[in-house]
Amino acid sequence: MANFYYQIKGRQPAGPNREAEWAWPPVFSGMVEADNRKLAKAQIDELYERQFPQRVLRTDMTDHAYLLHIQELHEHDTYLLRRFEDTACKECGTVFRLIDKYNDPNTETTSHDYCTEACKQAARFRDVQEFRLVNEGRAPAVIYQVRQKSTGRVYVGQTTQPFTLRWWQHVSNPTACKFHSALSSSDITDWEFSVIEVIAYPQDCVNRAAYITQRESHWVEALSAVDAGFNTIRPTGAVDQTQISLPLAGLA
Ligand SMILES: [Zn+2]
């Protein structure tokens, strides 16, 4: 006995500027067990009570609504075999089969790991939280500067993320601000990024976010980052807490 994977493809009718095609994804995909390919085909025909063609000439396409594709599965076809295996959702443990998702035209997700989009999102959110926790001890909040060597002008910023990530974000995800404009309109070799203070909270510190901003403010003034540099606004005590707590959101 062998396993045979099959796909029933439906015909997509010809349009004004399009020839008839076999539509993707298939209408149905399944697996049957049989001694040989011919018996596998007989099983499928019986299951659907019709004779499916396995080959259709382009000129005959209008005569056929479906096309059957059969392939014998071998041990090494793991990516196909996995579709038929009971899989536990990595978030909630619900058992699903990927093949059922593929066969459901209304499925909300074809994720291999999660039963629903909600589970996928929940897992992603927790990953982000874990990323933050892992890095909290390792990467303390810092005040950094980005300095243009040719002009001596600086941009001062704060971050509670690993500071290399913040640097990367400035370079990779520029906005229209004057800092990013200058950054993207000159050679990267004209810039240096450095940490100028590692935040050490005072014993009696009740509002860490406000303290970081206070230190940032100190450096913005000390380095004339607004008056002569690339900062647009002076940091104020009113810090957006959502920006502090979300590690992947950019801090201005
Ligand atoms: Zn789930």
mmCIF file of C-alpha atoms and ligand atoms in Angstrom:
data_model
loop_
_atom_site.group_PDB
_atom_site.id
_atom_site.type_symbol
_atom_site.label_atom_id
_atom_site.label_comp_id
_atom_site.label_asym_id
_atom_site.label_seq_id
_atom_site.Cartn_x
_atom_site.Cartn_y
_atom_site.Cartn_z
ATOM 1 C CA MET A 1 0.000 0.000 0.000
ATOM 2 C CA ALA A 2 1.089 3.514 -0.699
ATOM 3 C CA ASN A 3 -0.239 6.964 0.000
ATOM 4 C CA PHE A 4 -1.399 9.103 -2.894
ATOM 5 C CA TYR A 5 -1.791 12.831 -2.607
ATOM 6 C CA TYR A 6 -4.382 14.335 -4.890
ATOM 7 C CA GLN A 7 -5.603 17.742 -5.873
ATOM 8 C CA ILE A 8 -8.817 18.548 -7.692
ATOM 9 C CA LYS A 9 -8.386 21.754 -9.603
ATOM 10 C CA GLY A 10 -11.360 23.737 -10.855
ATOM 11 C CA ARG A 11 -11.457 25.554 -14.148
ATOM 12 C CA GLN A 12 -11.418 29.305 -14.062
ATOM 13 C CA PRO A 13 -13.425 30.440 -17.061
ATOM 14 C CA ALA A 14 -11.910 32.530 -19.784
ATOM 15 C CA GLY A 15 -12.357 36.277 -19.426
ATOM 16 C CA PRO A 16 -12.188 39.104 -21.953
ATOM 17 C CA ASN A 17 -8.384 39.141 -21.860
ATOM 18 C CA ARG A 18 -7.695 35.787 -20.327
ATOM 19 C CA GLU A 19 -7.709 32.190 -21.400
ATOM 20 C CA ALA A 20 -9.347 29.540 -19.267
ATOM 21 C CA GLU A 21 -6.979 28.310 -16.544
ATOM 22 C CA TRP A 22 -6.907 25.706 -13.829
ATOM 23 C CA ALA A 23 -7.498 27.782 -10.733
ATOM 24 C CA TRP A 24 -5.207 27.944 -7.753
ATOM 25 C CA PRO A 25 -5.592 26.905 -4.987
ATOM 26 C CA PRO A 26 -7.202 23.564 -5.816
ATOM 27 C CA VAL A 27 -10.851 23.046 -4.934
ATOM 28 C CA PHE A 28 -9.858 20.140 -2.746
ATOM 29 C CA SER A 29 -6.694 18.335 -1.700
ATOM 30 C CA GLY A 30 -6.652 14.958 -0.029
ATOM 31 C CA MET A 31 -4.888 11.670 0.424
ATOM 32 C CA VAL A 32 -5.919 8.093 -0.323
ATOM 33 C CA GLU A 33 -4.229 4.818 0.401
ATOM 34 C CA ALA A 34 -4.037 2.311 -2.462
ATOM 35 C CA ASP A 35 -1.892 -0.402 -3.995
ATOM 36 C CA ASN A 36 -1.184 1.629 -7.078
ATOM 37 C CA ARG A 37 -1.979 4.826 -8.860
ATOM 38 C CA LYS A 38 -4.790 3.356 -10.939
ATOM 39 C CA LEU A 39 -6.596 2.070 -7.843
ATOM 40 C CA ALA A 40 -6.025 5.405 -6.163
ATOM 41 C CA LYS A 41 -7.769 7.110 -9.071
ATOM 42 C CA ALA A 42 -10.644 4.610 -8.889
ATOM 43 C CA GLN A 43 -11.082 5.410 -5.211
ATOM 44 C CA ILE A 44 -11.209 9.129 -5.842
ATOM 45 C CA ASP A 45 -13.686 8.741 -8.713
ATOM 46 C CA GLU A 46 -15.893 6.642 -6.473
ATOM 47 C CA LEU A 47 -15.639 9.142 -3.633
ATOM 48 C CA TYR A 48 -16.895 11.972 -5.850
ATOM 49 C CA GLU A 49 -19.069 9.813 -8.100
ATOM 50 C CA ARG A 50 -17.511 11.107 -11.272
ATOM 51 C CA GLN A 51 -14.639 10.450 -13.628
ATOM 52 C CA PHE A 52 -11.969 13.088 -13.324
ATOM 53 C CA PRO A 53 -9.614 13.641 -16.238
ATOM 54 C CA GLN A 54 -5.924 13.717 -15.369
ATOM 55 C CA ARG A 55 -4.909 15.400 -18.573
ATOM 56 C CA VAL A 56 -6.858 17.930 -20.591
ATOM 57 C CA LEU A 57 -5.745 19.462 -23.850
ATOM 58 C CA ARG A 58 -5.958 23.233 -23.873
ATOM 59 C CA THR A 59 -8.381 23.038 -26.809
ATOM 60 C CA ASP A 60 -10.671 20.755 -24.776
ATOM 61 C CA MET A 61 -10.698 22.842 -21.633
ATOM 62 C CA THR A 62 -14.263 24.082 -22.066
ATOM 63 C CA ASP A 63 -15.448 20.444 -21.884
ATOM 64 C CA HIS A 64 -14.024 19.872 -18.432
ATOM 65 C CA ALA A 65 -14.755 21.613 -15.144
ATOM 66 C CA TYR A 66 -12.144 19.746 -13.110
ATOM 67 C CA LEU A 67 -8.680 18.331 -13.407
ATOM 68 C CA LEU A 68 -7.270 15.665 -11.120
ATOM 69 C CA HIS A 69 -3.641 15.561 -10.118
ATOM 70 C CA ILE A 70 -2.355 12.469 -8.313
ATOM 71 C CA GLN A 71 1.082 11.875 -6.942
ATOM 72 C CA GLU A 72 2.457 9.028 -4.928
ATOM 73 C CA LEU A 73 3.831 10.132 -1.599
ATOM 74 C CA HIS A 74 7.173 8.944 -0.353
ATOM 75 C CA GLU A 75 8.750 9.252 3.044
ATOM 76 C CA HIS A 76 10.769 12.263 1.979
ATOM 77 C CA ASP A 77 7.638 14.233 0.988
ATOM 78 C CA THR A 78 7.493 15.542 4.533
ATOM 79 C CA TYR A 79 6.063 18.939 3.621
ATOM 80 C CA LEU A 80 3.036 17.257 2.013
ATOM 81 C CA LEU A 81 2.666 14.563 4.661
ATOM 82 C CA ARG A 82 2.759 17.158 7.434
ATOM 83 C CA ARG A 83 -0.450 18.699 6.046
ATOM 84 C CA PHE A 84 -2.313 15.544 7.042
ATOM 85 C CA GLU A 85 -0.859 15.228 10.508
ATOM 86 C CA ASP A 86 -2.663 16.263 13.656
ATOM 87 C CA THR A 87 -0.933 19.436 14.748
ATOM 88 C CA ALA A 88 -1.367 21.080 18.139
ATOM 89 C CA CYS A 89 -1.744 24.853 18.037
ATOM 90 C CA LYS A 90 1.380 26.272 19.653
ATOM 91 C CA GLU A 91 -0.727 28.813 21.495
ATOM 92 C CA CYS A 92 -3.871 27.030 22.722
ATOM 93 C CA GLY A 93 -3.223 23.354 21.991
ATOM 94 C CA THR A 94 -6.255 22.914 19.721
ATOM 95 C CA VAL A 95 -5.553 20.108 17.288
ATOM 96 C CA PHE A 96 -5.898 20.915 13.616
ATOM 97 C CA ARG A 97 -4.760 19.581 10.246
ATOM 98 C CA LEU A 98 -3.240 21.992 7.820
ATOM 99 C CA ILE A 99 -4.963 20.260 4.929
ATOM 100 C CA ASP A 100 -8.369 21.190 6.377
ATOM 101 C CA LYS A 101 -7.352 24.832 6.346
ATOM 102 C CA TYR A 102 -6.256 24.568 2.724
ATOM 103 C CA ASN A 103 -9.588 22.971 1.832
ATOM 104 C CA ASP A 104 -11.600 25.655 3.609
ATOM 105 C CA PRO A 105 -12.059 28.622 1.262
ATOM 106 C CA ASN A 106 -13.042 30.764 4.256
ATOM 107 C CA THR A 107 -10.115 29.876 6.462
ATOM 108 C CA GLU A 108 -8.733 32.902 8.276
ATOM 109 C CA THR A 109 -5.209 31.565 8.457
ATOM 110 C CA THR A 110 -3.074 28.947 6.748
ATOM 111 C CA SER A 111 -0.535 29.183 9.545
ATOM 112 C CA HIS A 112 1.361 25.935 10.097
ATOM 113 C CA ASP A 113 1.706 26.599 13.817
ATOM 114 C CA TYR A 114 -1.470 28.259 15.041
ATOM 115 C CA CYS A 115 -5.122 27.284 14.797
ATOM 116 C CA THR A 116 -6.461 30.806 14.300
ATOM 117 C CA GLU A 117 -5.278 34.307 13.520
ATOM 118 C CA ALA A 118 -6.049 35.259 17.143
ATOM 119 C CA CYS A 119 -3.666 32.573 18.425
ATOM 120 C CA LYS A 120 -1.013 33.678 15.965
ATOM 121 C CA GLN A 121 -1.307 37.289 17.140
ATOM 122 C CA ALA A 122 -1.332 36.311 20.816
ATOM 123 C CA ALA A 123 1.875 34.351 20.353
ATOM 124 C CA ARG A 124 3.493 37.201 18.506
ATOM 125 C CA PHE A 125 2.590 39.632 21.260
ATOM 126 C CA ARG A 126 4.134 37.373 23.862
ATOM 127 C CA ASP A 127 7.299 37.055 21.800
ATOM 128 C CA VAL A 128 7.604 40.824 21.857
ATOM 129 C CA GLN A 129 7.088 40.897 25.622
ATOM 130 C CA GLU A 130 9.706 38.201 26.111
ATOM 131 C CA PHE A 131 12.109 40.053 23.895
ATOM 132 C CA ARG A 132 11.668 43.069 26.132
ATOM 133 C CA LEU A 133 12.150 41.120 29.363
ATOM 134 C CA VAL A 134 15.226 39.341 28.089
ATOM 135 C CA ASN A 135 16.788 42.621 27.142
ATOM 136 C CA GLU A 136 15.782 44.675 30.135
ATOM 137 C CA GLY A 137 18.684 43.599 32.293
ATOM 138 C CA ARG A 138 21.146 43.322 29.455
ATOM 139 C CA ALA A 139 20.386 46.584 27.734
ATOM 140 C CA PRO A 140 19.615 49.391 30.149
ATOM 141 C CA ALA A 141 17.963 52.610 29.028
ATOM 142 C CA VAL A 142 20.485 54.949 27.484
ATOM 143 C CA ILE A 143 20.860 58.409 26.091
ATOM 144 C CA TYR A 144 22.608 58.311 22.748
ATOM 145 C CA GLN A 145 23.855 60.777 20.234
ATOM 146 C CA VAL A 146 24.178 60.527 16.503
ATOM 147 C CA ARG A 147 26.831 62.948 15.332
ATOM 148 C CA GLN A 148 27.553 64.166 11.841
ATOM 149 C CA LYS A 149 31.341 64.283 11.667
ATOM 150 C CA SER A 150 31.612 66.908 8.927
ATOM 151 C CA THR A 151 29.452 69.458 10.759
ATOM 152 C CA GLY A 152 29.635 68.404 14.397
ATOM 153 C CA ARG A 153 25.849 68.617 14.597
ATOM 154 C CA VAL A 154 24.191 66.047 16.814
ATOM 155 C CA TYR A 155 20.906 64.307 17.340
ATOM 156 C CA VAL A 156 20.198 63.257 20.926
ATOM 157 C CA GLY A 157 17.761 60.495 21.757
ATOM 158 C CA GLN A 158 16.736 58.116 24.488
ATOM 159 C CA THR A 159 15.888 54.468 24.204
ATOM 160 C CA THR A 160 14.893 51.576 26.411
ATOM 161 C CA GLN A 161 15.616 49.163 23.581
ATOM 162 C CA PRO A 162 18.987 47.681 22.816
ATOM 163 C CA PHE A 163 20.636 50.848 21.474
ATOM 164 C CA THR A 164 21.946 49.154 18.327
ATOM 165 C CA LEU A 165 18.349 48.487 17.350
ATOM 166 C CA ARG A 166 17.467 52.164 17.741
ATOM 167 C CA TRP A 167 20.368 53.155 15.499
ATOM 168 C CA TRP A 168 19.202 50.648 12.937
ATOM 169 C CA GLN A 169 15.670 52.046 13.035
ATOM 170 C CA HIS A 170 16.897 55.579 12.290
ATOM 171 C CA VAL A 171 18.764 54.321 9.266
ATOM 172 C CA SER A 172 16.226 51.835 7.975
ATOM 173 C CA ASN A 173 12.937 53.559 8.678
ATOM 174 C CA PRO A 174 13.424 57.263 8.033
ATOM 175 C CA THR A 175 10.725 59.904 8.497
ATOM 176 C CA ALA A 176 10.623 63.409 7.052
ATOM 177 C CA CYS A 177 12.288 65.070 10.077
ATOM 178 C CA LYS A 178 15.458 67.101 9.603
ATOM 179 C CA PHE A 179 17.619 64.454 11.260
ATOM 180 C CA HIS A 180 16.467 61.691 8.974
ATOM 181 C CA SER A 181 16.669 63.937 5.927
ATOM 182 C CA ALA A 182 20.300 64.748 6.733
ATOM 183 C CA LEU A 183 21.024 61.113 7.503
ATOM 184 C CA SER A 184 19.653 59.827 4.244
ATOM 185 C CA SER A 185 21.164 62.569 2.081
ATOM 186 C CA SER A 186 24.764 61.976 3.128
ATOM 187 C CA ASP A 187 27.210 59.122 3.292
ATOM 188 C CA ILE A 188 26.823 56.783 6.269
ATOM 189 C CA THR A 189 30.591 57.186 6.890
ATOM 190 C CA ASP A 190 29.898 60.792 7.887
ATOM 191 C CA TRP A 191 27.990 59.598 10.964
ATOM 192 C CA GLU A 192 28.848 58.172 14.315
ATOM 193 C CA PHE A 193 26.501 56.724 16.870
ATOM 194 C CA SER A 194 27.456 56.625 20.525
ATOM 195 C CA VAL A 195 25.969 56.087 23.934
ATOM 196 C CA ILE A 196 26.578 59.131 26.090
ATOM 197 C CA GLU A 197 24.862 58.036 29.278
ATOM 198 C CA VAL A 198 23.686 54.742 30.698
ATOM 199 C CA ILE A 199 20.668 55.523 32.827
ATOM 200 C CA ALA A 200 21.128 54.715 36.502
ATOM 201 C CA TYR A 201 17.906 55.487 38.310
ATOM 202 C CA PRO A 202 18.180 57.285 41.647
ATOM 203 C CA GLN A 203 17.076 55.280 44.699
ATOM 204 C CA ASP A 204 13.923 57.325 45.159
ATOM 205 C CA CYS A 205 12.948 57.351 41.479
ATOM 206 C CA VAL A 206 9.176 56.925 41.148
ATOM 207 C CA ASN A 207 8.779 57.687 37.458
ATOM 208 C CA ARG A 208 11.496 56.078 35.391
ATOM 209 C CA ALA A 209 10.206 57.358 32.075
ATOM 210 C CA ALA A 210 10.229 60.932 33.362
ATOM 211 C CA TYR A 211 13.745 60.452 34.702
ATOM 212 C CA ILE A 212 15.034 59.228 31.342
ATOM 213 C CA THR A 213 13.460 62.224 29.662
ATOM 214 C CA GLN A 214 15.029 64.521 32.239
ATOM 215 C CA ARG A 215 18.466 63.091 31.368
ATOM 216 C CA GLU A 216 17.740 63.371 27.666
ATOM 217 C CA SER A 217 16.743 66.962 28.188
ATOM 218 C CA HIS A 218 20.036 67.633 29.962
ATOM 219 C CA TRP A 219 22.008 66.363 26.968
ATOM 220 C CA VAL A 220 19.847 68.133 24.396
ATOM 221 C CA GLU A 221 20.735 71.411 26.126
ATOM 222 C CA ALA A 222 24.388 70.542 26.774
ATOM 223 C CA LEU A 223 24.979 69.653 23.124
ATOM 224 C CA SER A 224 22.689 72.336 21.649
ATOM 225 C CA ALA A 225 20.862 69.590 19.847
ATOM 226 C CA VAL A 226 17.776 71.685 19.108
ATOM 227 C CA ASP A 227 19.426 75.048 18.475
ATOM 228 C CA ALA A 228 22.338 73.802 16.379
ATOM 229 C CA GLY A 229 21.655 70.135 15.850
ATOM 230 C CA PHE A 230 19.072 67.765 14.493
ATOM 231 C CA ASN A 231 16.516 67.536 17.303
ATOM 232 C CA THR A 232 13.260 69.200 16.362
ATOM 233 C CA ILE A 233 11.727 69.617 19.801
ATOM 234 C CA ARG A 234 12.943 69.785 23.390
ATOM 235 C CA PRO A 235 12.030 66.692 25.374
ATOM 236 C CA THR A 236 9.362 67.437 27.949
ATOM 237 C CA GLY A 237 8.190 65.631 31.060
ATOM 238 C CA ALA A 238 5.029 64.536 29.289
ATOM 239 C CA VAL A 239 6.330 61.288 27.892
ATOM 240 C CA ASP A 240 4.053 59.038 25.943
ATOM 241 C CA GLN A 241 3.981 55.913 28.076
ATOM 242 C CA THR A 242 2.981 53.699 25.153
ATOM 243 C CA GLN A 243 6.228 54.549 23.446
ATOM 244 C CA ILE A 244 8.229 53.647 26.528
ATOM 245 C CA SER A 245 6.589 50.305 27.073
ATOM 246 C CA LEU A 246 6.463 49.052 23.504
ATOM 247 C CA PRO A 247 9.958 47.969 22.610
ATOM 248 C CA LEU A 248 9.442 47.906 18.872
ATOM 249 C CA ALA A 249 7.743 51.293 18.598
ATOM 250 C CA GLY A 250 10.119 54.042 17.634
ATOM 251 C CA LEU A 251 11.031 56.684 20.151
ATOM 252 C CA ALA A 252 11.401 60.078 18.556
HETATM 253 ZN ZN ZN B 1 -4.954 28.116 18.922
#
